[in-house]
PDB file of C-alpha atoms in Angstrom:
ATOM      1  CA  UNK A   1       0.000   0.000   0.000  1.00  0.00           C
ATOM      2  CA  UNK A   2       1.341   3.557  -0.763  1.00  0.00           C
ATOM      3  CA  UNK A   3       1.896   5.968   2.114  1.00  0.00           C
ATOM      4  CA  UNK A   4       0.114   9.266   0.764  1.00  0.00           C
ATOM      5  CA  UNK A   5       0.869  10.693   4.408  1.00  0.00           C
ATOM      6  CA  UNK A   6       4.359   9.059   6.210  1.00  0.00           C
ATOM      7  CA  UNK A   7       3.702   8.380   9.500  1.00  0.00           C
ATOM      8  CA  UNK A   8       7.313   9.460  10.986  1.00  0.00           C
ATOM      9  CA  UNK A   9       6.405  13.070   9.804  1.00  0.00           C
ATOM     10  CA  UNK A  10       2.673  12.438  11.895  1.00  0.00           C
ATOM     11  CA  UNK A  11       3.915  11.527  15.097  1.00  0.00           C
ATOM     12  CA  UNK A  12       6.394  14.579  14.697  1.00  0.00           C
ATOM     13  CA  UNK A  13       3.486  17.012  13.341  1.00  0.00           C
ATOM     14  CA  UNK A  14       5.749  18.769  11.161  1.00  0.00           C
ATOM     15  CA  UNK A  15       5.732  21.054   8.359  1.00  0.00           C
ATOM     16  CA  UNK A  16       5.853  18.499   5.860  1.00  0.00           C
ATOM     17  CA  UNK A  17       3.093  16.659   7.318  1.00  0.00           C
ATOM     18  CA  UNK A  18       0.669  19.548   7.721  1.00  0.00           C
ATOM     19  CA  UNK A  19       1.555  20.403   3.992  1.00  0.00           C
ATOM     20  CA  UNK A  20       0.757  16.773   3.058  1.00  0.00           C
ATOM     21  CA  UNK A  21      -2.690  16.558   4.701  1.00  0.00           C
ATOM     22  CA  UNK A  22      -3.729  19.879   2.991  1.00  0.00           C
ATOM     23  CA  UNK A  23      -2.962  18.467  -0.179  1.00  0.00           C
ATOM     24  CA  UNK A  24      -4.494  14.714   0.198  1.00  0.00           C
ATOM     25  CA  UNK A  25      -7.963  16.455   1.913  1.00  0.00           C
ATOM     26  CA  UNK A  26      -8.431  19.052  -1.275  1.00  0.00           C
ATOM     27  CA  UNK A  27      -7.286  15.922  -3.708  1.00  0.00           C
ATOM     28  CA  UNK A  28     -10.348  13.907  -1.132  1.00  0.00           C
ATOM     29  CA  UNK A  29     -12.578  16.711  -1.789  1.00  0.00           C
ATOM     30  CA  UNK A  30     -11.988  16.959  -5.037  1.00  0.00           C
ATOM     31  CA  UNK A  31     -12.593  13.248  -5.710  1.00  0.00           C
ATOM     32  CA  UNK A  32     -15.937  13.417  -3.732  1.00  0.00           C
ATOM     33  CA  UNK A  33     -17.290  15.995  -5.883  1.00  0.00           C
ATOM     34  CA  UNK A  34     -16.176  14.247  -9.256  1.00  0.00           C
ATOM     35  CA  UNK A  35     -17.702  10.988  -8.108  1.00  0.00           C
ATOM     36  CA  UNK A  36     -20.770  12.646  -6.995  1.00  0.00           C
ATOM     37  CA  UNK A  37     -20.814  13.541 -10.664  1.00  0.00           C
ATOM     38  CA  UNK A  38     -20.483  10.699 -11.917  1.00  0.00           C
ATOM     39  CA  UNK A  39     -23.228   8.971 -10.134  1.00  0.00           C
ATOM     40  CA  UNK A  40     -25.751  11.300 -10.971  1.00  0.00           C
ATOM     41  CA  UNK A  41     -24.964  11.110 -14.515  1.00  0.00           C
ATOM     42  CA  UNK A  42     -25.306   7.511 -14.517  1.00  0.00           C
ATOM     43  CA  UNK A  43     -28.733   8.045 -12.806  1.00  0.00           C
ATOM     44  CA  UNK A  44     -29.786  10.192 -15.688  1.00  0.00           C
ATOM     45  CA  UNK A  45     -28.400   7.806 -18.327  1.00  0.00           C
ATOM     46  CA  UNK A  46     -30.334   4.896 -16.458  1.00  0.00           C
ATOM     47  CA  UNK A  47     -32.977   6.911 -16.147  1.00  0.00           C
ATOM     48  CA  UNK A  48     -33.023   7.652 -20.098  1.00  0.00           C
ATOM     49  CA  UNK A  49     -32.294   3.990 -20.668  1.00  0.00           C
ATOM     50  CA  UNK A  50     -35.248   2.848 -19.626  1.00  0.00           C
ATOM     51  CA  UNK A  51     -37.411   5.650 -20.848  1.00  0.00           C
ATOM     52  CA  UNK A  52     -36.005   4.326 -24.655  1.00  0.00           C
ATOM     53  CA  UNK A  53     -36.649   0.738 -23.151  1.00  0.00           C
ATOM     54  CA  UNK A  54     -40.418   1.724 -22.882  1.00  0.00           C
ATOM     55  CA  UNK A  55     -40.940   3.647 -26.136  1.00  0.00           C
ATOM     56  CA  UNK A  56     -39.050   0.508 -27.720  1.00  0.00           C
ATOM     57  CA  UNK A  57     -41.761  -1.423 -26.699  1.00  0.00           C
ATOM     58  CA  UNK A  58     -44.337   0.360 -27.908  1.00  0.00           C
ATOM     59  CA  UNK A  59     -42.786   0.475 -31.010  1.00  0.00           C
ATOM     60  CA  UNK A  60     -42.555  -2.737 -31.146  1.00  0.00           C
ATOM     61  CA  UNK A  61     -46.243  -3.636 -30.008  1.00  0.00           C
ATOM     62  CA  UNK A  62     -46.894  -1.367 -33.490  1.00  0.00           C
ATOM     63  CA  UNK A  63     -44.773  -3.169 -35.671  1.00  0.00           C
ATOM     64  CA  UNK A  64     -46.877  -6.456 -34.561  1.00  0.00           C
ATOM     65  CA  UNK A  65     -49.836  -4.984 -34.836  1.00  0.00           C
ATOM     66  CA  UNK A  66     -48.936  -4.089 -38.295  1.00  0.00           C
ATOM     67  CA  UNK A  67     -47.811  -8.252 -38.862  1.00  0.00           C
ATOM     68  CA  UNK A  68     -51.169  -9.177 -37.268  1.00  0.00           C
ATOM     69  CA  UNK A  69     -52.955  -6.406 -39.696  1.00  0.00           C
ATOM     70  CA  UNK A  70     -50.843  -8.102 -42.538  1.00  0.00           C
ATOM     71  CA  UNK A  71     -51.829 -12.039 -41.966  1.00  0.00           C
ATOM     72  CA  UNK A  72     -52.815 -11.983 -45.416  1.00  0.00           C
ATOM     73  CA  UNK A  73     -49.590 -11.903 -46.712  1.00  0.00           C
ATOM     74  CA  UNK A  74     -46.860 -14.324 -45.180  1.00  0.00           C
ATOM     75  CA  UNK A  75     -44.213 -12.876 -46.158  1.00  0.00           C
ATOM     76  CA  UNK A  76     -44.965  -9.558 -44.796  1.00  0.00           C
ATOM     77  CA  UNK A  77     -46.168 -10.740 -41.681  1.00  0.00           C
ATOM     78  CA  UNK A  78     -43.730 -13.572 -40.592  1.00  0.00           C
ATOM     79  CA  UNK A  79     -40.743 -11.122 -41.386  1.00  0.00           C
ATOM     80  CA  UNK A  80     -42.595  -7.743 -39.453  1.00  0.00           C
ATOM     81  CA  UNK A  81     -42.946 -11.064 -36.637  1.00  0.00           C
ATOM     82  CA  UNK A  82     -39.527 -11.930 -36.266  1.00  0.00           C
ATOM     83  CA  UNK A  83     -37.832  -8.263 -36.510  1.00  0.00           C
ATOM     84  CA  UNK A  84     -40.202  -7.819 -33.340  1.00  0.00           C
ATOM     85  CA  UNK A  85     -38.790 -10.806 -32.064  1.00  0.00           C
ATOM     86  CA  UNK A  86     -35.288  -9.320 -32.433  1.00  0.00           C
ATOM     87  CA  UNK A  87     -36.533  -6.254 -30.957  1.00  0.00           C
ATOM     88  CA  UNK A  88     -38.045  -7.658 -27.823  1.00  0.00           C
ATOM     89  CA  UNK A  89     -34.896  -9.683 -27.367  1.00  0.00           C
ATOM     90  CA  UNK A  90     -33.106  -5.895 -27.855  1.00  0.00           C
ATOM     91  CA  UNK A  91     -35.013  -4.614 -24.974  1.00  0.00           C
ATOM     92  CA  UNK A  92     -34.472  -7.385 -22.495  1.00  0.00           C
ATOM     93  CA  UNK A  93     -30.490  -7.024 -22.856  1.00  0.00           C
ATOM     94  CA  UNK A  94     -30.827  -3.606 -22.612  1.00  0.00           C
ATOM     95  CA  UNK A  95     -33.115  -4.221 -19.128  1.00  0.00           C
ATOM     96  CA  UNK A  96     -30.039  -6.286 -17.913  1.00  0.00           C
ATOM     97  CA  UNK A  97     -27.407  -3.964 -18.853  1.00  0.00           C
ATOM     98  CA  UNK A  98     -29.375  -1.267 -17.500  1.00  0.00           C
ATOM     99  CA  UNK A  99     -29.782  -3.248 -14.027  1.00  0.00           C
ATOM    100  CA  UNK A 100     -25.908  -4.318 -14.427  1.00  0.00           C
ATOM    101  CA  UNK A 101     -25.098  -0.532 -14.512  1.00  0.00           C
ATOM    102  CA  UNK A 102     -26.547   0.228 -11.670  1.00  0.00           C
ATOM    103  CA  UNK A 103     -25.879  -2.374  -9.535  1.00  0.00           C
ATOM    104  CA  UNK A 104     -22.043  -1.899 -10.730  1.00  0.00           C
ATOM    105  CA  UNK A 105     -21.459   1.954 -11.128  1.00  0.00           C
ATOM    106  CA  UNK A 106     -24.529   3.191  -9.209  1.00  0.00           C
ATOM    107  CA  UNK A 107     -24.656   1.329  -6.411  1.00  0.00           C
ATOM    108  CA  UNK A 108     -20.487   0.919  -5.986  1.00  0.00           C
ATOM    109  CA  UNK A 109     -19.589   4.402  -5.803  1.00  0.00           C
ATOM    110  CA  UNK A 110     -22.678   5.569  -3.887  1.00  0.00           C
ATOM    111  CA  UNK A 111     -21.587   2.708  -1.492  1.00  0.00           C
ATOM    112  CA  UNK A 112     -17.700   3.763  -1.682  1.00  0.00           C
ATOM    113  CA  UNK A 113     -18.750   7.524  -0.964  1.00  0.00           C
ATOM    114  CA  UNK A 114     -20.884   7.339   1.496  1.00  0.00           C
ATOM    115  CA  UNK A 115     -18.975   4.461   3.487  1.00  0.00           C
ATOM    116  CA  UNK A 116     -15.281   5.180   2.731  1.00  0.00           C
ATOM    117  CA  UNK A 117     -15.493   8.983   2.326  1.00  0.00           C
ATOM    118  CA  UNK A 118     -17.561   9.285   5.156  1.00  0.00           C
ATOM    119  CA  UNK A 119     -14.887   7.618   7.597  1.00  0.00           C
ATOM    120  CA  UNK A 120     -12.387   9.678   6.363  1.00  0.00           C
ATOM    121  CA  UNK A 121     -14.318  12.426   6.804  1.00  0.00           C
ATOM    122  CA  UNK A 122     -14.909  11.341  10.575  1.00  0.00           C
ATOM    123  CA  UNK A 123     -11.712  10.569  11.473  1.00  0.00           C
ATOM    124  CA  UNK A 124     -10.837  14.224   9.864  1.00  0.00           C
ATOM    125  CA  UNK A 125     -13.079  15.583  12.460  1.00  0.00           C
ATOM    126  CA  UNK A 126     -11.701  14.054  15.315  1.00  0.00           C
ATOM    127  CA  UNK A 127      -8.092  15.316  14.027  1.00  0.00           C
ATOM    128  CA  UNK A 128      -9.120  18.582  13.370  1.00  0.00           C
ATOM    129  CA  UNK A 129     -10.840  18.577  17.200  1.00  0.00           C
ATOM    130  CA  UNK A 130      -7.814  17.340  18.857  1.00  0.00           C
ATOM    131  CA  UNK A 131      -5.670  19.558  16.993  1.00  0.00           C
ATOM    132  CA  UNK A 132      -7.082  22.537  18.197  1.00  0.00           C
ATOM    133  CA  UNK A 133      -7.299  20.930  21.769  1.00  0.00           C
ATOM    134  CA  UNK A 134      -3.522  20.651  21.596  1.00  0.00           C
ATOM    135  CA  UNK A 135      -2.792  24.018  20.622  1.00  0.00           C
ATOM    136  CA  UNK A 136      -4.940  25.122  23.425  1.00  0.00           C
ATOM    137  CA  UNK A 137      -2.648  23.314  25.813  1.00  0.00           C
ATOM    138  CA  UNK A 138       0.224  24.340  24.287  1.00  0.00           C
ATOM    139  CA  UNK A 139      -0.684  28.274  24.664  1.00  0.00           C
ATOM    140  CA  UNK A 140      -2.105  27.756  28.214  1.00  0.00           C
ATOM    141  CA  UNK A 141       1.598  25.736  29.128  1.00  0.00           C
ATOM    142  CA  UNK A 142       3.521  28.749  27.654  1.00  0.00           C
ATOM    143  CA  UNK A 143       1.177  31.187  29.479  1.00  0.00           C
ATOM    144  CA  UNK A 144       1.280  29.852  33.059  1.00  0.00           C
ATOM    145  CA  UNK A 145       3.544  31.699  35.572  1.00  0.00           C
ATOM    146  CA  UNK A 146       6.245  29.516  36.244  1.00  0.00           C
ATOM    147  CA  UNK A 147       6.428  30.578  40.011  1.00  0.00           C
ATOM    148  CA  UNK A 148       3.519  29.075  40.718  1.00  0.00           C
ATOM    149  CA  UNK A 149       4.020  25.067  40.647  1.00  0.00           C
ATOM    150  CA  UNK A 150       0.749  23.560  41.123  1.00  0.00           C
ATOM    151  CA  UNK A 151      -0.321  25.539  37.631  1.00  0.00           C
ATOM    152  CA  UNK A 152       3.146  24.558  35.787  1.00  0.00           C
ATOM    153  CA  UNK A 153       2.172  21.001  36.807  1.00  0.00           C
ATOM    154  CA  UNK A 154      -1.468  20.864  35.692  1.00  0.00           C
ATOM    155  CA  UNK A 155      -0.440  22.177  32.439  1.00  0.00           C
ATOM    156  CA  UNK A 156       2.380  20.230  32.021  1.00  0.00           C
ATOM    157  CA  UNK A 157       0.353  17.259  32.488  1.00  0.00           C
ATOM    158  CA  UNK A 158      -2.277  18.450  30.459  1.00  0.00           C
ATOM    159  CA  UNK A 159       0.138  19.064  27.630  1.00  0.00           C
ATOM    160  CA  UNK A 160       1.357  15.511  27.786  1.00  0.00           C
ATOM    161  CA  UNK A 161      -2.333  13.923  27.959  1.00  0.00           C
ATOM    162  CA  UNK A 162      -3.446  16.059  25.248  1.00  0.00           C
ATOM    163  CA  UNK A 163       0.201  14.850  22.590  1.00  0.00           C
ATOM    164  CA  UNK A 164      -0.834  11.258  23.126  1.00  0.00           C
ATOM    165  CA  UNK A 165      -3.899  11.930  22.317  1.00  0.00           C
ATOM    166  CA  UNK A 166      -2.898  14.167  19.434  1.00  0.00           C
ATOM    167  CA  UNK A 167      -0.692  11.747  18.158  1.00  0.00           C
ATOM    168  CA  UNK A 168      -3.027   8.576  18.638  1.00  0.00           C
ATOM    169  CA  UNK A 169      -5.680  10.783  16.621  1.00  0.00           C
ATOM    170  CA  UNK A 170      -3.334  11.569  14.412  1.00  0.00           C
ATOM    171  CA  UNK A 171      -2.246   8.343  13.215  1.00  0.00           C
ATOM    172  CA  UNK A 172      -5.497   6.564  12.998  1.00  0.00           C
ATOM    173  CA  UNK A 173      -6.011   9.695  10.591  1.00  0.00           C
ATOM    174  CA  UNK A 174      -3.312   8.940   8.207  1.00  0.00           C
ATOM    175  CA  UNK A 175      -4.149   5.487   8.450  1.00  0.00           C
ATOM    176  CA  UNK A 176      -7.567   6.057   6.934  1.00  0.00           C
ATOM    177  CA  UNK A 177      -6.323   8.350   4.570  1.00  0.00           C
ATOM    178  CA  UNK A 178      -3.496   5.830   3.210  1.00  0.00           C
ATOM    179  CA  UNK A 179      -6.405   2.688   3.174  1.00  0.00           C
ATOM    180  CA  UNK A 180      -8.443   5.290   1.355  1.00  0.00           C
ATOM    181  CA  UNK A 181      -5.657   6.193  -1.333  1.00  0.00           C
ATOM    182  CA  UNK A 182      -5.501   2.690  -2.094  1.00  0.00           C
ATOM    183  CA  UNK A 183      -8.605   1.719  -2.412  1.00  0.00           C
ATOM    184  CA  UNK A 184     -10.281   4.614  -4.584  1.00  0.00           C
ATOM    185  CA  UNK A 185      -8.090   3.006  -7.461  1.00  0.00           C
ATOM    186  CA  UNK A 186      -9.855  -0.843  -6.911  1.00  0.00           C
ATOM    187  CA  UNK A 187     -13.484   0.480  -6.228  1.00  0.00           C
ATOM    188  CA  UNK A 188     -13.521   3.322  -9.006  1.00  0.00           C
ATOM    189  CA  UNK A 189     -12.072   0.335 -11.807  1.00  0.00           C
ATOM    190  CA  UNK A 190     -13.736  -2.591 -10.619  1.00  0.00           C
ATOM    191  CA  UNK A 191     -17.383  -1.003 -10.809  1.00  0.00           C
ATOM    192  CA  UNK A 192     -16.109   0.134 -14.409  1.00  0.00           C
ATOM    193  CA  UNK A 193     -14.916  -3.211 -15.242  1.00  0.00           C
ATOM    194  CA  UNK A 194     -18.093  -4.808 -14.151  1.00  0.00           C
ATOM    195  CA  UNK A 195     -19.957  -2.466 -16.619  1.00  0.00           C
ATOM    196  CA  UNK A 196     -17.802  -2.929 -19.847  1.00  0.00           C
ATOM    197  CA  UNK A 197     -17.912  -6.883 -18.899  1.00  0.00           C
ATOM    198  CA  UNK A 198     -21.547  -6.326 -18.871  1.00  0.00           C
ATOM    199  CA  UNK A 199     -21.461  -5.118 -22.210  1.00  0.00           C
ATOM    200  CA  UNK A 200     -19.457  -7.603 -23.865  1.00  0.00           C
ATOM    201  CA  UNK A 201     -21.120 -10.961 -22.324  1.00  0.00           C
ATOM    202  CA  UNK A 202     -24.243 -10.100 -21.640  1.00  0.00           C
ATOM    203  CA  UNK A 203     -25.382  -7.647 -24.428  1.00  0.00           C
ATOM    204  CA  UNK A 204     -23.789  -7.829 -27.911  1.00  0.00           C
ATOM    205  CA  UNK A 205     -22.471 -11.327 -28.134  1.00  0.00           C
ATOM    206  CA  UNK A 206     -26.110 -12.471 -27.686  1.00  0.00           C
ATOM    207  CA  UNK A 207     -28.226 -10.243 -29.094  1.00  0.00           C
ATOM    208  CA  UNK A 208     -26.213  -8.856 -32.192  1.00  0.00           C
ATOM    209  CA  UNK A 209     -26.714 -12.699 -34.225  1.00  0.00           C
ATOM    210  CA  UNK A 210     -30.735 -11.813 -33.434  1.00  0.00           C
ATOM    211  CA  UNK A 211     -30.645  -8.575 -34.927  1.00  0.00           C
ATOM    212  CA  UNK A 212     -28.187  -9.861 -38.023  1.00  0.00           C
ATOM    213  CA  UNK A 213     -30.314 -11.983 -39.256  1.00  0.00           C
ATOM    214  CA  UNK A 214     -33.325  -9.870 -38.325  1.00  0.00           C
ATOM    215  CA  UNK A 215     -31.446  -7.042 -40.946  1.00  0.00           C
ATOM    216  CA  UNK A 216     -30.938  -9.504 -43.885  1.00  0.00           C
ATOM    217  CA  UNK A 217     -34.174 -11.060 -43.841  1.00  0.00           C
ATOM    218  CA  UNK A 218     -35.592  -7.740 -43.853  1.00  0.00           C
ATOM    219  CA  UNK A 219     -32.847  -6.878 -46.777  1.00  0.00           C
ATOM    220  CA  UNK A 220     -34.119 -10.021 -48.698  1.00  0.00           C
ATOM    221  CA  UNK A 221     -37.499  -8.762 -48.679  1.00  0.00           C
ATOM    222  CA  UNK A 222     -36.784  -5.165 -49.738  1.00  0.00           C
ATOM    223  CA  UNK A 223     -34.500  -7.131 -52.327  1.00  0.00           C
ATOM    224  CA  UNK A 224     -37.490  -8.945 -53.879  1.00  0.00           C
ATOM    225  CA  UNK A 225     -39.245  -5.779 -54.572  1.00  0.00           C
ATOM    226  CA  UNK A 226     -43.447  -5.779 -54.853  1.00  0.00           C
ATOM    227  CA  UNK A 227     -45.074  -8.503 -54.483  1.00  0.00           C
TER     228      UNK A 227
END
């Protein structure tokens, strides 16, 4: 796994670290918004999907009304029959690609941002919360009079309490954040990779013969001209 955030520079809360989170939480922030992009526009495109799987339908209900109006002539009517076949068998791919994409893309990154993100987001919290607790002991320890003992002591042990806390905080933070780094790449391609293999076995391989030899029968009739 690779360290986005090294923890040597956490425990230390340097420079270098500080830098380093700024830039992983506006790359974080930047990711959320992209995804949430990308999930609504697979919505829509679902949402469209199935809109053209309905008005396929119909469309296809007219062209077999139109064979059943034509069971006078054979010819018409069983090749009007089976391009409605091909049709149907058109829409029900498209159904399961439709349900593949949003069990894969849909439903993976919603999942991914509202699980993943969200910790990270927590455990930001909580960082950002015990930061500014520490920097509160740190100005009350440099304020105290020094002449007065019981004070140094209190704030000396508050100090202390509050940089083991910091730095427990601090690396279950970058811990998140490096677990997160890694796995944005495997969530954002496999829910991808799920979709294209949708595609290819489940859609074209199968229904492309159909509609083939749905097109040349309906070329052979054209072909043979009136009737």
């Amino acid at each position: 796994m690779k360290m986005t955030v090294d923890f040597e520079e956490c425990l230390k809360d340097s420079p270098r670290f500080r830098a380093a989170l700024e830039e992983v939480e506006g790359d974080v922030a930047e990711l959320e918004l992209k995804l949430d992009k990308l999930v609504k526009l697979c919505i829509a495109m679902i949402d469209t999907g199935k809109a053209f799987c309905v008005a396929n339908k119909q469309f296809m209900n007219g062209i077999r009304d139109l064979a059943q109006y034509s069971s006078n002539d054979a010819v018409v009517e069983t090749s009007l029959t089976k391009f409605s076949d091909s049709l149907q068998e058109m829409i029900n791919f498209h159904t399961i690609l439709f349900d593949q994409t949003q069990r894969s893309i849909k439903a993976q990154l919603q999942n991914f941002v509202k699980e993943d993100l969200r910790k990270f987001k927590d455990a930001k919290k909580q960082f950002e919360k015990v930061s500014e607790e520490k920097e509160n002991a740190l100005v009350k320890n440099a304020q105290v009079q020094r002449n007065k003992q019981h004070e140094v002591e209190e704030a000396t042990n508050i100090l202390t309490a509050t940089r083991k806390c910091f730095r427990h905080i601090a690396l279950d933070y970058v811990l998140q954040i490096n677990v997160l780094q890694s796995k944005r790449r495997s969530e954002i391609l496999k829910s991808l990779f799920i979709y294209v293999s949708s595609i290819n076995i489940l859609c074209y391989p199968l229904c492309m013969p159909i509609w083939l030899s749905s097109i040349k029968d309906m070329i052979c009739l054209v072909n043979l001209g009136p009737i």
